[in-house]
Amino acid sequence: MTGFPPPDDKLIAHPQSNYFSFPKLRWTVCHIRELLPTTRISRGIGAPDPLPYALDNGINDISFMPMGSDTQMNWRESLAANYTDGLLILHKGKIVYEYYNGCLSETGKHAAMSMTKSLTGLLAEVLVAEGKLDDEATVDSLVPELKNSAFGSATVRQVMDMTTALDYSEDYADPEADIWQYSAAASPLPKPSDYSGPEGYFEYLQTVEQNGDHGDAFGYRTVNSDALGWIIARVSGKSVANLLSERLWNPLGTEQDAYMTIDAKGTPFAGGGLSAGLRDLGRIGLLMLNKGKYKNRQLFPESVVNAIQAGGDKKAFAKAGYTTLPGGSYRSMWWIFNNANGAYAARGVHGQTIYIDPTANMVLVRFASFPNASNSKIDPTSLPLYQAVADYLMNRD
Amino acid sequence: MTGFPPPDDKLIAHPQSNYFSFPKLRWTVCHIRELLPTTRISRGIGAPDPLPYALDNGINDISFMPMGSDTQMNWRESLAANYTDGLLILHKGKIVYEYYNGCLSETGKHAAMSMTKSLTGLLAEVLVAEGKLDDEATVDSLVPELKNSAFGSATVRQVMDMTTALDYSEDYADPEADIWQYSAAASPLPKPSDYSGPEGYFEYLQTVEQNGDHGDAFGYRTVNSDALGWIIARVSGKSVANLLSERLWNPLGTEQDAYMTIDAKGTPFAGGGLSAGLRDLGRIGLLMLNKGKYKNRQLFPESVVNAIQAGGDKKAFAKAGYTTLPGGSYRSMWWIFNNANGAYAARGVHGQTIYIDPTANMVLVRFASFPNASNSKIDPTSLPLYQAVADYLMNRD
């Protein structure tokens, strides 16, 4: 949308329009709250704590070899190839590179998509470390409403690591896939008069049936994140949005409130509803890199990050067949790469990432609006790039 | 809504529920963004500029005589009688009293309702003072799309002062009133399949017909504010929300972003869509009291406030028959009281006000959720209270 009011041919009409289609997507990712009801993740009202800068123009000269290519790609080409809306690189706690494009500016927010899951997983891991959540308990012991669903017999850990065995398809290409019924239930907009399905995330979750044995295989299903959101809300008495405010946005000196989309009952979308500022996700990446320490305060035990970095079940992960992530795993809703630097990441469709490289002492946050949702299409031009940046920063020192 | 997730009997279900009915209203006024799409009014990302405090407990001992009563009401009774959610009193630039109740806290936001109009009117008056908007021009010369509507032949000033002659009823008690067609057009939610009316504020405004001569009488019609919003957007190239950010929220050192509800085309509701923090509206009140001066910077010419304080056409106003506002007038979408102190105010249904008393050097901001929308029901227990506070502060000095 350009100009105000935008001319009709530039209008991304809401809400019947397919606003996640490309190129509308390029506007939508910065404007979710203008399309849907949302709930705030408050930063509080204190002064933000500015991140220090040590900009390094040498980063602009980095080139790398994309996966499956025999031609080097240079820095500028990579920004375009990845439809980069924002890119922040922190090294040793300082911003060494910062870039905004498309719909994003430093005062704007961008959809985090499934990076939301990683923050939900982080909250759960924090509650586990603090003894408030038993990850070996079965879900029905914490949320009895889920007793008759597939989740009831799974452990909290299986939900956190998405090794639940669900009769549930998240194939967006299949119009009959369960994800569409899930989306319909979750919509905060008025239901069609003939709608008789579940209302909201939590009612839907109760209808998911089991298929197979929990723990056998990794299966990337967003419903796990929302089940975990329910568990977190039950254990803490707070919504995921309010807990993110209390545990992260408020104590971290963030610059901007964040927000989450919600269903018609006000439940935040723990599996994908977050929108946030680029530098604020950089702060969260730094908190992970520093194992929960912010300034001289330990916001959560080191064991939280250690547990995530250690990764999940590689065999269970391998069965899912992610060709760009050989040897990887999924733990507490973070993606663990099997690389020499021990990197791990929050990842979301269309190219969103918080990439944490403990060896290079680097956090890289990227917002993007890549036309294809699947990260398997985006990894070839991005994962080798991140490694090249890490190599550059390590060699520079 | 209490708890998370709230039990069904505490749920203020969205969006078919009548969430502005009492007592749901008491929750709704702090949670508009959870019910509707909204657009941000950015404060920017700098540190807020804290308001200084000089709390005066003596205010708790103020009592006053409500209009039409023969019994004094004390301070505590007045807070309850007015369903006060937030009350901020500034004297000589310092906070002397601050109170939160119900759904509101110092980090929360509350619906400003028709106080939004006053900020829209302020923006217009600023553009007039800066020579960017000719208030004697007819609307059709600025917004040709309104040529065939009632607004086309009115002057910008008549729109600003709501002396346009419109064939338009805003009687909420009448199910056939035009306001309901306006609401339907303005809704950002999907239209019913059989809907064939205008889409959004601006399309609706083009359908409003003239009835009588412009300039004869004051007629409180929200459509004037949205027509003014269109004029402002056309002249400035920015939406009212973005201009409020640029001209007020950003330079004033506010603590919180604010937001506005929008229609399905992204047009902010210039007639009533604002939600904001209590102290941030206090900052705007102070800016008015100080005639556009903030710290040592003149954010807009003094003439802006002088024009508003001077008031509108009292004869035109008298015809509207506001019994609690004898001798009053309406100017640039601010209400001017005919009182000894020269007080004027932004006002919104259910008891919202920014009350500015230049003689007492006082700004009073109140958020409320009074069960009845009409300020004529709320004025008897609030206007004499504001005067009593002004008297107290003046006598104290």
PDB file of N, CA and C in Angstrom, chain A residues 102-161:
ATOM      1  N   GLY A 102      12.323  -2.479   2.082  1.00  0.00           N
ATOM      2  CA  GLY A 102      10.910  -2.837   1.909  1.00  0.00           C
ATOM      3  C   GLY A 102      10.045  -2.102   2.905  1.00  0.00           C
ATOM      4  N   CYS A 103       9.187  -2.816   3.598  1.00  0.00           N
ATOM      5  CA  CYS A 103       8.216  -2.184   4.500  1.00  0.00           C
ATOM      6  C   CYS A 103       8.794  -1.860   5.866  1.00  0.00           C
ATOM      7  N   LEU A 104      10.025  -2.257   6.134  1.00  0.00           N
ATOM      8  CA  LEU A 104      10.538  -2.168   7.511  1.00  0.00           C
ATOM      9  C   LEU A 104      11.465  -0.977   7.725  1.00  0.00           C
ATOM     10  N   SER A 105      11.343  -0.366   8.906  1.00  0.00           N
ATOM     11  CA  SER A 105      12.297   0.654   9.352  1.00  0.00           C
ATOM     12  C   SER A 105      12.650   0.338  10.792  1.00  0.00           C
ATOM     13  N   GLU A 106      13.562   1.115  11.360  1.00  0.00           N
ATOM     14  CA  GLU A 106      13.989   0.800  12.732  1.00  0.00           C
ATOM     15  C   GLU A 106      12.878   1.015  13.753  1.00  0.00           C
ATOM     16  N   THR A 107      11.877   1.803  13.401  1.00  0.00           N
ATOM     17  CA  THR A 107      10.764   1.997  14.336  1.00  0.00           C
ATOM     18  C   THR A 107       9.584   1.085  14.003  1.00  0.00           C
ATOM     19  N   GLY A 108       9.731   0.244  13.003  1.00  0.00           N
ATOM     20  CA  GLY A 108       8.630  -0.637  12.605  1.00  0.00           C
ATOM     21  C   GLY A 108       8.732  -2.022  13.220  1.00  0.00           C
ATOM     22  N   LYS A 109       7.711  -2.801  12.971  1.00  0.00           N
ATOM     23  CA  LYS A 109       7.687  -4.193  13.428  1.00  0.00           C
ATOM     24  C   LYS A 109       7.418  -5.096  12.230  1.00  0.00           C
ATOM     25  N   HIS A 110       7.845  -6.333  12.344  1.00  0.00           N
ATOM     26  CA  HIS A 110       7.728  -7.298  11.253  1.00  0.00           C
ATOM     27  C   HIS A 110       7.192  -8.605  11.835  1.00  0.00           C
ATOM     28  N   ALA A 111       6.433  -9.319  11.028  1.00  0.00           N
ATOM     29  CA  ALA A 111       5.926 -10.621  11.462  1.00  0.00           C
ATOM     30  C   ALA A 111       7.092 -11.570  11.712  1.00  0.00           C
ATOM     31  N   ALA A 112       7.059 -12.229  12.839  1.00  0.00           N
ATOM     32  CA  ALA A 112       8.106 -13.188  13.191  1.00  0.00           C
ATOM     33  C   ALA A 112       7.744 -14.587  12.714  1.00  0.00           C
ATOM     34  N   MET A 113       6.496 -14.755  12.333  1.00  0.00           N
ATOM     35  CA  MET A 113       5.982 -16.045  11.884  1.00  0.00           C
ATOM     36  C   MET A 113       6.348 -17.137  12.915  1.00  0.00           C
ATOM     37  N   SER A 114       6.931 -18.251  12.463  1.00  0.00           N
ATOM     38  CA  SER A 114       7.151 -19.363  13.403  1.00  0.00           C
ATOM     39  C   SER A 114       8.309 -19.155  14.364  1.00  0.00           C
ATOM     40  N   MET A 115       9.011 -18.033  14.268  1.00  0.00           N
ATOM     41  CA  MET A 115       9.960 -17.722  15.342  1.00  0.00           C
ATOM     42  C   MET A 115       9.208 -17.570  16.658  1.00  0.00           C
ATOM     43  N   THR A 116       7.917 -17.248  16.555  1.00  0.00           N
ATOM     44  CA  THR A 116       7.059 -17.204  17.741  1.00  0.00           C
ATOM     45  C   THR A 116       7.165 -18.504  18.535  1.00  0.00           C
ATOM     46  N   LYS A 117       7.190 -19.618  17.810  1.00  0.00           N
ATOM     47  CA  LYS A 117       7.275 -20.926  18.475  1.00  0.00           C
ATOM     48  C   LYS A 117       8.490 -21.006  19.391  1.00  0.00           C
ATOM     49  N   SER A 118       9.619 -20.487  18.903  1.00  0.00           N
ATOM     50  CA  SER A 118      10.856 -20.583  19.683  1.00  0.00           C
ATOM     51  C   SER A 118      10.745 -19.800  20.987  1.00  0.00           C
ATOM     52  N   LEU A 119      10.032 -18.669  20.939  1.00  0.00           N
ATOM     53  CA  LEU A 119       9.862 -17.904  22.185  1.00  0.00           C
ATOM     54  C   LEU A 119       8.895 -18.622  23.112  1.00  0.00           C
ATOM     55  N   THR A 120       7.887 -19.259  22.549  1.00  0.00           N
ATOM     56  CA  THR A 120       6.991 -20.083  23.372  1.00  0.00           C
ATOM     57  C   THR A 120       7.782 -21.228  24.002  1.00  0.00           C
ATOM     58  N   GLY A 121       8.631 -21.866  23.182  1.00  0.00           N
ATOM     59  CA  GLY A 121       9.458 -22.950  23.700  1.00  0.00           C
ATOM     60  C   GLY A 121      10.423 -22.467  24.770  1.00  0.00           C
ATOM     61  N   LEU A 122      10.960 -21.272  24.568  1.00  0.00           N
ATOM     62  CA  LEU A 122      11.873 -20.700  25.559  1.00  0.00           C
ATOM     63  C   LEU A 122      11.160 -20.485  26.894  1.00  0.00           C
ATOM     64  N   LEU A 123       9.943 -19.927  26.836  1.00  0.00           N
ATOM     65  CA  LEU A 123       9.177 -19.739  28.078  1.00  0.00           C
ATOM     66  C   LEU A 123       8.975 -21.071  28.790  1.00  0.00           C
ATOM     67  N   ALA A 124       8.644 -22.100  28.030  1.00  0.00           N
ATOM     68  CA  ALA A 124       8.421 -23.416  28.645  1.00  0.00           C
ATOM     69  C   ALA A 124       9.708 -23.924  29.284  1.00  0.00           C
ATOM     70  N   GLU A 125      10.818 -23.776  28.567  1.00  0.00           N
ATOM     71  CA  GLU A 125      12.099 -24.252  29.102  1.00  0.00           C
ATOM     72  C   GLU A 125      12.475 -23.477  30.370  1.00  0.00           C
ATOM     73  N   VAL A 126      12.136 -22.190  30.406  1.00  0.00           N
ATOM     74  CA  VAL A 126      12.391 -21.381  31.605  1.00  0.00           C
ATOM     75  C   VAL A 126      11.552 -21.914  32.772  1.00  0.00           C
ATOM     76  N   LEU A 127      10.281 -22.208  32.516  1.00  0.00           N
ATOM     77  CA  LEU A 127       9.419 -22.726  33.577  1.00  0.00           C
ATOM     78  C   LEU A 127       9.908 -24.089  34.062  1.00  0.00           C
ATOM     79  N   VAL A 128      10.443 -24.895  33.138  1.00  0.00           N
ATOM     80  CA  VAL A 128      11.017 -26.190  33.522  1.00  0.00           C
ATOM     81  C   VAL A 128      12.211 -25.971  34.443  1.00  0.00           C
ATOM     82  N   ALA A 129      13.121 -25.070  34.031  1.00  0.00           N
ATOM     83  CA  ALA A 129      14.337 -24.825  34.808  1.00  0.00           C
ATOM     84  C   ALA A 129      14.019 -24.263  36.185  1.00  0.00           C
ATOM     85  N   GLU A 130      12.914 -23.538  36.273  1.00  0.00           N
ATOM     86  CA  GLU A 130      12.533 -22.944  37.561  1.00  0.00           C
ATOM     87  C   GLU A 130      11.683 -23.893  38.397  1.00  0.00           C
ATOM     88  N   GLY A 131      11.488 -25.103  37.890  1.00  0.00           N
ATOM     89  CA  GLY A 131      10.738 -26.101  38.657  1.00  0.00           C
ATOM     90  C   GLY A 131       9.238 -25.896  38.654  1.00  0.00           C
ATOM     91  N   LYS A 132       8.757 -25.030  37.767  1.00  0.00           N
ATOM     92  CA  LYS A 132       7.320 -24.750  37.728  1.00  0.00           C
ATOM     93  C   LYS A 132       6.585 -25.628  36.723  1.00  0.00           C
ATOM     94  N   LEU A 133       7.333 -26.299  35.879  1.00  0.00           N
ATOM     95  CA  LEU A 133       6.739 -27.148  34.849  1.00  0.00           C
ATOM     96  C   LEU A 133       7.572 -28.431  34.756  1.00  0.00           C
ATOM     97  N   ASP A 134       6.890 -29.560  34.888  1.00  0.00           N
ATOM     98  CA  ASP A 134       7.558 -30.861  34.792  1.00  0.00           C
ATOM     99  C   ASP A 134       7.448 -31.339  33.349  1.00  0.00           C
ATOM    100  N   ASP A 135       8.588 -31.358  32.643  1.00  0.00           N
ATOM    101  CA  ASP A 135       8.508 -31.699  31.221  1.00  0.00           C
ATOM    102  C   ASP A 135       8.293 -33.188  30.990  1.00  0.00           C
ATOM    103  N   GLU A 136       8.361 -33.989  32.047  1.00  0.00           N
ATOM    104  CA  GLU A 136       8.069 -35.419  31.897  1.00  0.00           C
ATOM    105  C   GLU A 136       6.619 -35.747  32.252  1.00  0.00           C
ATOM    106  N   ALA A 137       5.888 -34.762  32.742  1.00  0.00           N
ATOM    107  CA  ALA A 137       4.467 -34.981  33.046  1.00  0.00           C
ATOM    108  C   ALA A 137       3.701 -35.148  31.746  1.00  0.00           C
ATOM    109  N   THR A 138       2.612 -35.931  31.800  1.00  0.00           N
ATOM    110  CA  THR A 138       1.772 -35.996  30.599  1.00  0.00           C
ATOM    111  C   THR A 138       0.857 -34.774  30.582  1.00  0.00           C
ATOM    112  N   VAL A 139       0.500 -34.372  29.380  1.00  0.00           N
ATOM    113  CA  VAL A 139      -0.247 -33.132  29.208  1.00  0.00           C
ATOM    114  C   VAL A 139      -1.591 -33.188  29.938  1.00  0.00           C
ATOM    115  N   ASP A 140      -2.234 -34.354  29.943  1.00  0.00           N
ATOM    116  CA  ASP A 140      -3.559 -34.422  30.585  1.00  0.00           C
ATOM    117  C   ASP A 140      -3.495 -34.132  32.080  1.00  0.00           C
ATOM    118  N   SER A 141      -2.308 -34.314  32.682  1.00  0.00           N
ATOM    119  CA  SER A 141      -2.199 -34.024  34.118  1.00  0.00           C
ATOM    120  C   SER A 141      -2.146 -32.526  34.378  1.00  0.00           C
ATOM    121  N   LEU A 142      -1.817 -31.764  33.362  1.00  0.00           N
ATOM    122  CA  LEU A 142      -1.728 -30.307  33.510  1.00  0.00           C
ATOM    123  C   LEU A 142      -2.935 -29.598  32.898  1.00  0.00           C
ATOM    124  N   VAL A 143      -3.368 -30.095  31.766  1.00  0.00           N
ATOM    125  CA  VAL A 143      -4.520 -29.511  31.069  1.00  0.00           C
ATOM    126  C   VAL A 143      -5.534 -30.632  30.825  1.00  0.00           C
ATOM    127  N   PRO A 144      -6.370 -30.898  31.814  1.00  0.00           N
ATOM    128  CA  PRO A 144      -7.319 -32.027  31.687  1.00  0.00           C
ATOM    129  C   PRO A 144      -8.228 -31.899  30.465  1.00  0.00           C
ATOM    130  N   GLU A 145      -8.467 -30.685  30.011  1.00  0.00           N
ATOM    131  CA  GLU A 145      -9.315 -30.495  28.827  1.00  0.00           C
ATOM    132  C   GLU A 145      -8.741 -31.192  27.602  1.00  0.00           C
ATOM    133  N   LEU A 146      -7.428 -31.488  27.617  1.00  0.00           N
ATOM    134  CA  LEU A 146      -6.793 -32.132  26.462  1.00  0.00           C
ATOM    135  C   LEU A 146      -6.717 -33.656  26.606  1.00  0.00           C
ATOM    136  N   LYS A 147      -7.364 -34.178  27.664  1.00  0.00           N
ATOM    137  CA  LYS A 147      -7.251 -35.608  27.977  1.00  0.00           C
ATOM    138  C   LYS A 147      -7.632 -36.496  26.797  1.00  0.00           C
ATOM    139  N   ASN A 148      -8.712 -36.167  26.119  1.00  0.00           N
ATOM    140  CA  ASN A 148      -9.194 -37.031  25.046  1.00  0.00           C
ATOM    141  C   ASN A 148      -8.596 -36.706  23.680  1.00  0.00           C
ATOM    142  N   SER A 149      -7.671 -35.775  23.644  1.00  0.00           N
ATOM    143  CA  SER A 149      -6.998 -35.455  22.381  1.00  0.00           C
ATOM    144  C   SER A 149      -5.672 -36.202  22.328  1.00  0.00           C
ATOM    145  N   ALA A 150      -5.006 -36.119  21.188  1.00  0.00           N
ATOM    146  CA  ALA A 150      -3.689 -36.742  21.036  1.00  0.00           C
ATOM    147  C   ALA A 150      -2.694 -36.216  22.066  1.00  0.00           C
ATOM    148  N   PHE A 151      -2.864 -34.949  22.445  1.00  0.00           N
ATOM    149  CA  PHE A 151      -1.899 -34.335  23.356  1.00  0.00           C
ATOM    150  C   PHE A 151      -1.958 -34.936  24.766  1.00  0.00           C
ATOM    151  N   GLY A 152      -3.139 -35.426  25.157  1.00  0.00           N
ATOM    152  CA  GLY A 152      -3.333 -35.876  26.536  1.00  0.00           C
ATOM    153  C   GLY A 152      -2.289 -36.872  26.996  1.00  0.00           C
ATOM    154  N   SER A 153      -1.946 -37.823  26.145  1.00  0.00           N
ATOM    155  CA  SER A 153      -1.026 -38.887  26.545  1.00  0.00           C
ATOM    156  C   SER A 153       0.431 -38.563  26.243  1.00  0.00           C
ATOM    157  N   ALA A 154       0.672 -37.435  25.597  1.00  0.00           N
ATOM    158  CA  ALA A 154       2.055 -37.040  25.308  1.00  0.00           C
ATOM    159  C   ALA A 154       2.664 -36.364  26.533  1.00  0.00           C
ATOM    160  N   THR A 155       3.996 -36.417  26.634  1.00  0.00           N
ATOM    161  CA  THR A 155       4.640 -35.644  27.699  1.00  0.00           C
ATOM    162  C   THR A 155       4.807 -34.201  27.224  1.00  0.00           C
ATOM    163  N   VAL A 156       5.004 -33.330  28.199  1.00  0.00           N
ATOM    164  CA  VAL A 156       5.263 -31.929  27.870  1.00  0.00           C
ATOM    165  C   VAL A 156       6.503 -31.838  26.977  1.00  0.00           C
ATOM    166  N   ARG A 157       7.497 -32.635  27.270  1.00  0.00           N
ATOM    167  CA  ARG A 157       8.735 -32.626  26.472  1.00  0.00           C
ATOM    168  C   ARG A 157       8.458 -32.998  25.020  1.00  0.00           C
ATOM    169  N   GLN A 158       7.586 -34.007  24.815  1.00  0.00           N
ATOM    170  CA  GLN A 158       7.261 -34.401  23.434  1.00  0.00           C
ATOM    171  C   GLN A 158       6.543 -33.266  22.696  1.00  0.00           C
ATOM    172  N   VAL A 159       5.715 -32.531  23.420  1.00  0.00           N
ATOM    173  CA  VAL A 159       5.070 -31.366  22.809  1.00  0.00           C
ATOM    174  C   VAL A 159       6.131 -30.309  22.493  1.00  0.00           C
ATOM    175  N   MET A 160       7.024 -30.055  23.449  1.00  0.00           N
ATOM    176  CA  MET A 160       8.074 -29.042  23.264  1.00  0.00           C
ATOM    177  C   MET A 160       8.984 -29.367  22.090  1.00  0.00           C
ATOM    178  N   ASP A 161       9.242 -30.660  21.891  1.00  0.00           N
ATOM    179  CA  ASP A 161      10.168 -31.066  20.824  1.00  0.00           C
ATOM    180  C   ASP A 161       9.429 -31.529  19.571  1.00  0.00           C
TER     181      ASP A 161
END
